[in-house]
XYZ file of C-alpha atoms in Angstrom:
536
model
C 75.381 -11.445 13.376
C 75.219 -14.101 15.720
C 75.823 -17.041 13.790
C 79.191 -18.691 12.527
C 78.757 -21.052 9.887
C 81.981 -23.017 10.478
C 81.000 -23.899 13.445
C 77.837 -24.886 12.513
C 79.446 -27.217 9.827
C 81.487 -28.437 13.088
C 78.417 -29.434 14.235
C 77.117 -31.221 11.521
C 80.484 -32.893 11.194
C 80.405 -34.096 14.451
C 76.518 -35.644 14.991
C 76.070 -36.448 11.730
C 75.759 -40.194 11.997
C 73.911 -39.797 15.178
C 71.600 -37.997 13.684
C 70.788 -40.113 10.192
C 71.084 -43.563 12.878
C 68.346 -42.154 14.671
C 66.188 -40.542 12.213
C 66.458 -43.745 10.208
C 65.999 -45.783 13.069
C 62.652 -43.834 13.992
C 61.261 -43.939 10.419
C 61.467 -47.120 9.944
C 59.855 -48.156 12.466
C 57.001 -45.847 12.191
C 56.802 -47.109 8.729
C 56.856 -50.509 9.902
C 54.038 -50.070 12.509
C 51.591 -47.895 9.861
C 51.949 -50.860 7.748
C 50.885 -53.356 9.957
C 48.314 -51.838 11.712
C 46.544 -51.130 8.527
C 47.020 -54.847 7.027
C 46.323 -56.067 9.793
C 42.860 -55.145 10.409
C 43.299 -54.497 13.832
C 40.154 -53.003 14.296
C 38.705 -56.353 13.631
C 38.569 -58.212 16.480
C 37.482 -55.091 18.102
C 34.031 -54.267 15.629
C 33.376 -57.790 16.294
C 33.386 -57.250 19.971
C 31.531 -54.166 19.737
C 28.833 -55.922 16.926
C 28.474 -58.514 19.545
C 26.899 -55.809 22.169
C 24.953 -53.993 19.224
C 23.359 -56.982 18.428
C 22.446 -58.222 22.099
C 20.868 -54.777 22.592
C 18.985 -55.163 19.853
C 17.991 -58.902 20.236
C 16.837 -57.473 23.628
C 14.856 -54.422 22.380
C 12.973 -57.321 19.503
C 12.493 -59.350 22.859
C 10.986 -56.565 25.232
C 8.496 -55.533 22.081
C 7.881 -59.404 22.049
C 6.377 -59.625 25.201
C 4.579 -56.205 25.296
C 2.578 -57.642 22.181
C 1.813 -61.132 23.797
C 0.986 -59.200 26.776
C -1.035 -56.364 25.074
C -2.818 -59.597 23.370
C -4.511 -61.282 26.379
C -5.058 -57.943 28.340
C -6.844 -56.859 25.484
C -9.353 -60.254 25.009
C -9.127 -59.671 28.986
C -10.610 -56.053 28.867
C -12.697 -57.032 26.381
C -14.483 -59.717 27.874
C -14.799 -57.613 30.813
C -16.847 -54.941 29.070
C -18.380 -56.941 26.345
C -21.675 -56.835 28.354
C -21.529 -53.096 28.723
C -21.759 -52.923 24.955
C -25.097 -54.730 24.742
C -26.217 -50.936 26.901
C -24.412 -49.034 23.530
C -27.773 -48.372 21.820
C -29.534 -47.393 25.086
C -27.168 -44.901 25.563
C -26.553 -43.378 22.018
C -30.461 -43.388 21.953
C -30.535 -41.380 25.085
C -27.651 -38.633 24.095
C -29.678 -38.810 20.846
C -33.017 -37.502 22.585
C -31.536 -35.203 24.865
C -30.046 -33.395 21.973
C -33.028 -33.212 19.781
C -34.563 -32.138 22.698
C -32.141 -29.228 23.353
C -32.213 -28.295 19.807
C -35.931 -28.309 19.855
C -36.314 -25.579 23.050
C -33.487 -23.555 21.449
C -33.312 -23.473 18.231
C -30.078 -24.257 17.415
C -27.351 -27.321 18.061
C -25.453 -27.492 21.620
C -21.767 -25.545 21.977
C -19.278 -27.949 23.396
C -20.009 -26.895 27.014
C -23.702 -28.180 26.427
C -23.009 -31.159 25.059
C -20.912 -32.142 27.823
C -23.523 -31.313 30.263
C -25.538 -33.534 28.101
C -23.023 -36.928 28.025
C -23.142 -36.277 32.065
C -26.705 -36.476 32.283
C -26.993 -39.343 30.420
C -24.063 -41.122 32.233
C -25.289 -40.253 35.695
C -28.823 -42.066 34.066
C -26.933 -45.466 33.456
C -25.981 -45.045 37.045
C -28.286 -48.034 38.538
C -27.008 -50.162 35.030
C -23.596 -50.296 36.808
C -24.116 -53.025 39.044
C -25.785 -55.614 36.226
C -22.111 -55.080 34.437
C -20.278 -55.655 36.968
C -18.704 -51.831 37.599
C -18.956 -49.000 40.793
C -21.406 -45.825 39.695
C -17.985 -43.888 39.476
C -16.472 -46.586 36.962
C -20.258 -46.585 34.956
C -20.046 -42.827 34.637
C -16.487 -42.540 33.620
C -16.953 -45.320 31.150
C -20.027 -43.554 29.569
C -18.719 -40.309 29.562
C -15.890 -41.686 27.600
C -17.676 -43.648 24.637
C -20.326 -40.926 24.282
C -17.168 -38.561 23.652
C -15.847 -41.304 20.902
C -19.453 -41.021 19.427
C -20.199 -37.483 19.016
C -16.734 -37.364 16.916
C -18.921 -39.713 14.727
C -22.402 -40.021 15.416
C -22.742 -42.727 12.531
C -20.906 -45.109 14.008
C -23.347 -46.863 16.692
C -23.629 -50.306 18.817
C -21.070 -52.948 19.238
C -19.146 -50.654 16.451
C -18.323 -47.759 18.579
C -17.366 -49.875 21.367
C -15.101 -51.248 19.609
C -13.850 -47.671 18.177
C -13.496 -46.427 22.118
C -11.935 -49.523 22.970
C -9.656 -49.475 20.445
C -9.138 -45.204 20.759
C -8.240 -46.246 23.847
C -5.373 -48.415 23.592
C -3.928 -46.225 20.836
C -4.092 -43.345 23.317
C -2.740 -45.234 26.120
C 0.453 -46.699 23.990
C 0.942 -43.720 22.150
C 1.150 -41.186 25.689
C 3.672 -44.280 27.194
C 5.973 -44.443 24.202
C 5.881 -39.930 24.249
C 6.138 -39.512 27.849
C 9.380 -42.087 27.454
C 10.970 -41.032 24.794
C 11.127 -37.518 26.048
C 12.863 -38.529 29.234
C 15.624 -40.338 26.893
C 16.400 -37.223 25.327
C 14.006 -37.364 22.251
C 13.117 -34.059 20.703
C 9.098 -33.303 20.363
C 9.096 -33.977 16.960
C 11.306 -37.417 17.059
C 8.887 -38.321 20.486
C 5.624 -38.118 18.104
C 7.034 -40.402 15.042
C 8.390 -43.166 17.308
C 5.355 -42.982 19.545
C 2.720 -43.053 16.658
C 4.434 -46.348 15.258
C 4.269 -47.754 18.398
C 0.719 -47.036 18.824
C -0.761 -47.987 15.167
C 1.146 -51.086 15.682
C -0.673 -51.347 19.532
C -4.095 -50.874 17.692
C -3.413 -53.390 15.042
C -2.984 -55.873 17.423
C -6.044 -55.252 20.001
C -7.977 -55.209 16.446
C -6.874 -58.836 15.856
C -6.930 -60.028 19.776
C -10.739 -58.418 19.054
C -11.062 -60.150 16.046
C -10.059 -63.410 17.564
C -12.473 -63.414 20.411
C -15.415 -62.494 18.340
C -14.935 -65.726 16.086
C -14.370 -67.902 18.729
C -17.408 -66.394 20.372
C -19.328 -66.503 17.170
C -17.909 -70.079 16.761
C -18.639 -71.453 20.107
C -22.250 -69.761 20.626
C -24.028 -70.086 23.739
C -21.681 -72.996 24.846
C -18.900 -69.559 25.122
C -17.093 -69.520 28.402
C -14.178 -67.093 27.800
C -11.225 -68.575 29.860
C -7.809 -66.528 29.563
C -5.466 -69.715 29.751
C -6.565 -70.723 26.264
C -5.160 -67.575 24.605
C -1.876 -68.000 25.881
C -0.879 -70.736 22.722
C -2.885 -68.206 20.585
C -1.500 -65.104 21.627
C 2.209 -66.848 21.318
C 1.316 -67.805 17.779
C 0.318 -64.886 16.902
C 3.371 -62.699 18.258
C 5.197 -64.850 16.855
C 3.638 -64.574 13.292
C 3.126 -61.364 13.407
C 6.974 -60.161 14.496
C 7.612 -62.538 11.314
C 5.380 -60.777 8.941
C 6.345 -57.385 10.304
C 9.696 -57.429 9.987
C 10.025 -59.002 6.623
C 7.717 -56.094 5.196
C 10.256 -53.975 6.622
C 13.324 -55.405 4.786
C 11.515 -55.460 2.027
C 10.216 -51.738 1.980
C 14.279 -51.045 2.730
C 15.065 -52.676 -0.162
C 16.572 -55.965 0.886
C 16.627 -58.693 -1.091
C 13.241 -61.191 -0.550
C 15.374 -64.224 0.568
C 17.640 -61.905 3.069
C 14.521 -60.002 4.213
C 12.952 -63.899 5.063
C 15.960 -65.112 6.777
C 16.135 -62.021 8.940
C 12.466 -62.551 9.672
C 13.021 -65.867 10.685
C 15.880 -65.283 13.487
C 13.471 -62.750 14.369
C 10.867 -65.084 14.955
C 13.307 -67.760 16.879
C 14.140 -64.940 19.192
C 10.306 -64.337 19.878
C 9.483 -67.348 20.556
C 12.206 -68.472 22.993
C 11.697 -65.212 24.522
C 8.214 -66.337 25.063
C 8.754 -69.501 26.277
C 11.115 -67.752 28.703
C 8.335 -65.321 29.695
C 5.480 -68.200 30.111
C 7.808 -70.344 32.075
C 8.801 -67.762 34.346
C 5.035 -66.980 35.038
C 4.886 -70.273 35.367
C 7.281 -70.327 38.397
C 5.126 -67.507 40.342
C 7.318 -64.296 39.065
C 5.220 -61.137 38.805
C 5.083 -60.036 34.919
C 7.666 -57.278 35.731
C 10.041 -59.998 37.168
C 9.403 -62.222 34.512
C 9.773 -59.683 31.562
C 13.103 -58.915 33.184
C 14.252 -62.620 32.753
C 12.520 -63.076 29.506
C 14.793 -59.958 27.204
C 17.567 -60.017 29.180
C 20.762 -59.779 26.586
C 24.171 -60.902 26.581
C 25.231 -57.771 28.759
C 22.942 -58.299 31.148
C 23.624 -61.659 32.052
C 27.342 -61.350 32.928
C 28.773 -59.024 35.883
C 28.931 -55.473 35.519
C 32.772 -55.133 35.642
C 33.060 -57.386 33.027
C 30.605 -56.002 30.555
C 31.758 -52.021 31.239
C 35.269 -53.334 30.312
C 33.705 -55.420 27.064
C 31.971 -52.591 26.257
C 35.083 -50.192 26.293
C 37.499 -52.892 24.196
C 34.548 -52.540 21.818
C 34.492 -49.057 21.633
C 38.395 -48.225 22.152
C 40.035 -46.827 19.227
C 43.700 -49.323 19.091
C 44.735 -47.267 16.396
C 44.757 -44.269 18.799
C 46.519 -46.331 21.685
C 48.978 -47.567 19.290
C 50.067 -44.955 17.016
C 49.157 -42.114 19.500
C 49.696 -43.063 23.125
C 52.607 -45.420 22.603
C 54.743 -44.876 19.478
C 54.666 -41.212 18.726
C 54.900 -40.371 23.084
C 56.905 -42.915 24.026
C 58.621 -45.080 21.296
C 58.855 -42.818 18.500
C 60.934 -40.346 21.004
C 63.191 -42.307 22.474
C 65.696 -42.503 19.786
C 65.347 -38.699 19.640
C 65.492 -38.403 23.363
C 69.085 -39.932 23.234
C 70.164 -37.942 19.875
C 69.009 -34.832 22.107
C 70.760 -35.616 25.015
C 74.130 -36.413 23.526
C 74.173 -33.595 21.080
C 72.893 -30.670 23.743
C 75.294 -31.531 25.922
C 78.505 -31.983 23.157
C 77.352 -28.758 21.874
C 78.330 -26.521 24.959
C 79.044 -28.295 28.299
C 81.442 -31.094 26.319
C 83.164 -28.505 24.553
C 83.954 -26.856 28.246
C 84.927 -29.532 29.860
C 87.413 -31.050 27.359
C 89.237 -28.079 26.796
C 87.949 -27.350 23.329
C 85.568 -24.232 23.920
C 88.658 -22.354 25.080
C 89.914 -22.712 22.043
C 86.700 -21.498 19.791
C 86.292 -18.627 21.809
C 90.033 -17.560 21.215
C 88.950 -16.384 18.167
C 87.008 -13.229 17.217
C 83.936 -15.588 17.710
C 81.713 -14.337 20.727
C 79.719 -16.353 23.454
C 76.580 -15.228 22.063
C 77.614 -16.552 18.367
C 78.578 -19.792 19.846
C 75.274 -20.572 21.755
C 73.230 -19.001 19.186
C 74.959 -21.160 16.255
C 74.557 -24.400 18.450
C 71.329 -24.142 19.245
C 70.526 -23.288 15.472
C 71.841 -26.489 14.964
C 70.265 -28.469 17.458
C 67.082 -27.038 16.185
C 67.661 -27.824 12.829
C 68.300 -31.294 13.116
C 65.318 -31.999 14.803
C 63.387 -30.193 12.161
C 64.970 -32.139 9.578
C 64.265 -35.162 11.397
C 60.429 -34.975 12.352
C 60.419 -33.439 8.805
C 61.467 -36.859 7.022
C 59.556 -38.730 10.010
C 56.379 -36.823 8.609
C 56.831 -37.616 5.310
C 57.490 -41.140 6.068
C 53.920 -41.378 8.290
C 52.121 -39.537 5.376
C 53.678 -42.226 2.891
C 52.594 -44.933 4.838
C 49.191 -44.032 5.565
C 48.867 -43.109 1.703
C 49.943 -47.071 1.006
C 48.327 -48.486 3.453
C 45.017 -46.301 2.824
C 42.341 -44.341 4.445
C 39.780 -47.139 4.655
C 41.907 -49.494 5.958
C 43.359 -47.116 8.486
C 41.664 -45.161 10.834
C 44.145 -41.536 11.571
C 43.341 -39.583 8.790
C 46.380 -36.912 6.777
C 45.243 -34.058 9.150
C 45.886 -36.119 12.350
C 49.170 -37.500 11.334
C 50.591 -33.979 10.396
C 49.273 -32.863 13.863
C 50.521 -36.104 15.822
C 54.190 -34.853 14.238
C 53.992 -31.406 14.981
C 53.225 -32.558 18.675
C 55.989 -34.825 18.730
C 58.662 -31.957 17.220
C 56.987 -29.308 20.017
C 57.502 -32.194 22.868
C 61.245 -32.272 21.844
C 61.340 -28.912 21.224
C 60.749 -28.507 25.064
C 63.442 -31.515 25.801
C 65.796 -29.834 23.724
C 65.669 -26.764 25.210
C 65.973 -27.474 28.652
C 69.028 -30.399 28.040
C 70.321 -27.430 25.660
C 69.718 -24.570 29.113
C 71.764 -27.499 31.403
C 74.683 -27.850 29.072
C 75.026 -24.034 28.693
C 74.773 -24.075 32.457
C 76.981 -26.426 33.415
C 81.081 -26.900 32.780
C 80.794 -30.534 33.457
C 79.253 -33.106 30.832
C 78.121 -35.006 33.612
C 76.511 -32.407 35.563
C 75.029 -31.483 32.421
C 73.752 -35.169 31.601
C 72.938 -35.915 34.578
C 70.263 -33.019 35.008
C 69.167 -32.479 31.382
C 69.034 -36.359 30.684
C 67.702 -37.145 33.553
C 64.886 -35.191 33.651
C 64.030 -36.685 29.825
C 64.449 -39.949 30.830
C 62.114 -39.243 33.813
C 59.692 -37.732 32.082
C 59.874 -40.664 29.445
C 59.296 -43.102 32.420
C 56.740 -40.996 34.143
C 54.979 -41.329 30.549
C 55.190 -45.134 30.531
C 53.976 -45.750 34.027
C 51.128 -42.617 33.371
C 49.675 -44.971 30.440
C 48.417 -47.702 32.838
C 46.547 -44.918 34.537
C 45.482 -42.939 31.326
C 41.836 -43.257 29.625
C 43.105 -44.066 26.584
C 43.421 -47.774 28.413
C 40.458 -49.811 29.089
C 39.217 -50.315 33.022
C 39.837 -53.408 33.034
C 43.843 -53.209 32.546
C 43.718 -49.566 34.276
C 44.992 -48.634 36.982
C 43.993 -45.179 37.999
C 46.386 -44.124 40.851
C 48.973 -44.492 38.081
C 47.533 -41.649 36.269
C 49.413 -39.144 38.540
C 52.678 -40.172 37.070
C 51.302 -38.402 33.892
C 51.258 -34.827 36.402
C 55.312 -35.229 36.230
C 56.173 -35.864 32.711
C 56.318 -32.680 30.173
C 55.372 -35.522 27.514
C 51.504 -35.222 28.907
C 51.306 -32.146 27.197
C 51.671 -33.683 24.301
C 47.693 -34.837 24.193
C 47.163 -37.272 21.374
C 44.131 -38.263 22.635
C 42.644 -34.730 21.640
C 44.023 -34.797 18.421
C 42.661 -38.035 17.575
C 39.210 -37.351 19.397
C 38.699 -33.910 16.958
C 38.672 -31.914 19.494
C 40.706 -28.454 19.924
C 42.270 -28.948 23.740
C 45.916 -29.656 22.508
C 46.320 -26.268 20.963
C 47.180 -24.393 24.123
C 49.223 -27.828 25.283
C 51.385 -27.006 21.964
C 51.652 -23.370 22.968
C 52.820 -24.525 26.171
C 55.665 -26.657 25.176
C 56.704 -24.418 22.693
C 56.750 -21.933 25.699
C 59.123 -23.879 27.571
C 61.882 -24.552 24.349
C 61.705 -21.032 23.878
C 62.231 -19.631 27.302
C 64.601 -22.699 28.414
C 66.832 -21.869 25.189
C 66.750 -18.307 26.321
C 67.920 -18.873 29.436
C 70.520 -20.990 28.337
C 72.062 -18.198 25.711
C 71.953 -15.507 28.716
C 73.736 -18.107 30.838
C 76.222 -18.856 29.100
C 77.025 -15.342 28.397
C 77.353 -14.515 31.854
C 78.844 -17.496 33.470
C 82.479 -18.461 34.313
C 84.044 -20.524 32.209
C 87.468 -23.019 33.097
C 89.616 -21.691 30.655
């Protein structure tokens, strides 16, 4: 069997105090920084950030549906007026549809199929022909416009004069909103079904306001009398009142059918109504300064995001959505901090185990007695592995005590990650170990042997550190990409803690990896040893 227990107790002997210095060391400090971090709050600072931008984007969407309703307003009493003398032609042209189809029903007997009756709505629209010019309209315009009411009517032939303009007018604009809102959502990403709910809201609301911007005209209309001169400037006051109001009254029914209490749902209601009216005022003073309305709605909802450079609010944006726990715990203790003290325990102990032994003298005499090369290798490297076991054993339990004191709410790596974020650490020095453990078989000197094997680890170590300022994990604004090919040098990148934290399944065939090169590194080590020279 190749294993000799007293020399394995030599072992122990020997790096004993190395090894409880730097597993003590390393827990501590883990402990220390799981502790913090999770009394901290250190998430804080960065929710806040990120509330800031969740809020601006929706002060902006509460502006942008702000002026849509002031402008739906006054193009609706716009429209309006503009057709209101076409509706005085309503009963001539219901009478005439009216005829036509007793007429048809008359010579055959029985009602018109859908085909007839759209023959008939084009005969009578191509009869209002020489009505177009009286209201203002081309023949084409007349035709269309006819075509399209006498469709609203024969849905419900009850409904007849100023009425059923109003229903077509009003069909209209629900139509209109509702195929905008569809047609948009869909291109965000929507599904169908998703599409249809947000673009029926949007509509019903669109109606309820042309119903009032009606409403409003025919009072003042009825009001004024004859003296009536529609002018579109006086609606501007009256159309900002009444977005104003009626963002107020629409959002406080809204807390309140959530639930909220009545005083929270009115103070809501009011910011709401601050923001619509200084978006407003934005909007009218914009137009005021000769913008187009696409120019001026642009000014009018801009939010905080939009009003600073673009650099600056992509690297906002990241702080607020960057997980510091991650970069903390992940990226910087458990691949860099958390192994240095390892890295030197590994380093010193490979090489004592084989290539200090040769060089001062002391292998010759182990291997004077009945122990074999093979039992010597294979006992150190049992060693070597156990010890690091034993440490990133206790290191787990210490992690998995401290998150369990510290707490899951207030701390955002979960059981599961923590175990995994210590496995990946052991299988990261698992590699280091074998490959320091391959140069001190290799070697008869300790400082060839420390000079390869540690200075690969420290390379990779530093590779690491300079990789981080190049990594993801770090926002753009501090990040500096060309650095990111140090992380192509270091065996540590394989340790992905960004995966691990992110859920996702990409670090299992890092781990096999690693463990791939501490198994085939200690191999060749063994077989090395076995065969080489020694100065004895």
């Amino acid at each position: 069997m190749y294993f000799s227990k007293a020399l394995f107790k030599q072992s122990v002997k020997a790096n004993w105090i190395k090894w409880v210095a730097v597993t003590a060391s390393t827990c501590i400090m883990l402990a220390i920084v799981i502790i913090v971090l999770g009394n901290l709050g250190i998430n804080d600072i960065r929710d806040s950030l990120k509330q800031v931008f969740v809020q601006a984007d929706q002060e902006s969407s509460v502006k942008e549906d702000v002026v849509d309703s002031y402008d739906l307003y006054l193009a609706t009493l716009l429209n309006y007026n503009q057709n209101v003398q076409f509706s005085s032609y309503i009963s001539i042209i219901t009478t005439k549809y009216d005829g036509k189809v007793q007429q048809f029903e008359q010579d055959n007997e029985r009602e018109p199929n859908g085909e007839e009756k759209s023959q008939i709505i084009l005969e009578v629209a191509n009869e209002m022909k020489p009505f177009s010019s009286i209201v203002g309209m081309t023949e084409d315009e007349m035709v269309m416009l006819v075509s399209s009411v006498l469709n609203v009517y024969i849905e419900d032939t009850s409904v007849k004069g100023t009425d059923l303009f109003d229903k077509y007018f009003l069909t209209q604009i629900y139509q209109q909103s509702y195929l905008e809102v569809y047609n948009r959502e869909i291109e965000n990403g929507a599904t169908e079904e998703e599409a249809s709910i947000t673009a029926t809201t949007k509509a019903d609301k669109s109606q309820e306001i042309a119903v009032d911007a009606i409403s409003q005209y025919k009072q003042d209309k009825e009001t004024a009398g004859t003296s009536f001169q529609f002018n579109i400037e006086n609606y501007y006051s009256v159309a900002t009142n009444y977005v104003n109001t009626f963002m107020y009254e629409n959002v406080y029914q809204t807390q309140i059918a959530s639930g909220e209490d009545e005083e929270v749902a009115k103070q809501y209601a009011v910011s709401v109504k601050v923001i619509s009216n200084t978006a407003l005022s934005t909007y009218q003073l914009w137009l005021g300064e000769g913008k187009t309305q696409e120019e001026a709605r642009a000014e009018a909802t801009k939010s905080i995001s939009d009003q600073i450079p673009e650099k600056v609010a992509v690297a906002l944006s990241e702080l607020g959505n960057m997980d510091i726990y991650g970069l903390i715990i992940g990226s910087i203790f458990y691949k860099i901090a958390g192994l240095l003290l390892p890295m030197v325990f590994v380093i010193m102990t490979a090489n004592g185990l084989i290539a200090g032994q040769v060089d001062s003298g002391s292998m010759a005499y182990v291997l004077s007695t009945p122990t074999k090369r093979r039992t010597v290798t294979a006992t150190q490297m049992t060693y070597l592995l156990v010890a690091l076991l034993a440490m990133f054993s206790l290191l787990t339990v210490v992690s998995v005590i401290a998150v369990w004191i510290v707490g899951g709410d207030a701390f955002a790596i979960n059981f599961s990650e923590i175990l995994l974020l210590n496995l990946g650490a052991f299988l990261s020095m698992f590699a280091i170990a074998g490959y320091c453990f391959m140069c001190s078989a290799i070697f008869n000197r300790s400082k060839y042997s420390m000079s390869i094997g540690g200075g690969l680890t420290i390379f990779s170590l530093v590779c690491t550190i300079l990789g981080l300022f190049g990594s993801e994990v770090v926002p753009s604004a501090m990040r500096i990409s060309q650095m990111n090919f140090f992380n192509y040098l270091s065996v540590i990148t394989l340790f992905d803690t960004t995966s691990i934290l992110n859920g996702s399944i990409n670090y299992l065939w890092k781990f096999g990896v690693l463990f791939a090169i501490g198994v085939v590194t200690f191999i060749i080590g063994v077989f090395r040893f076995d065969k080489k020279d020694l100065p004895l």
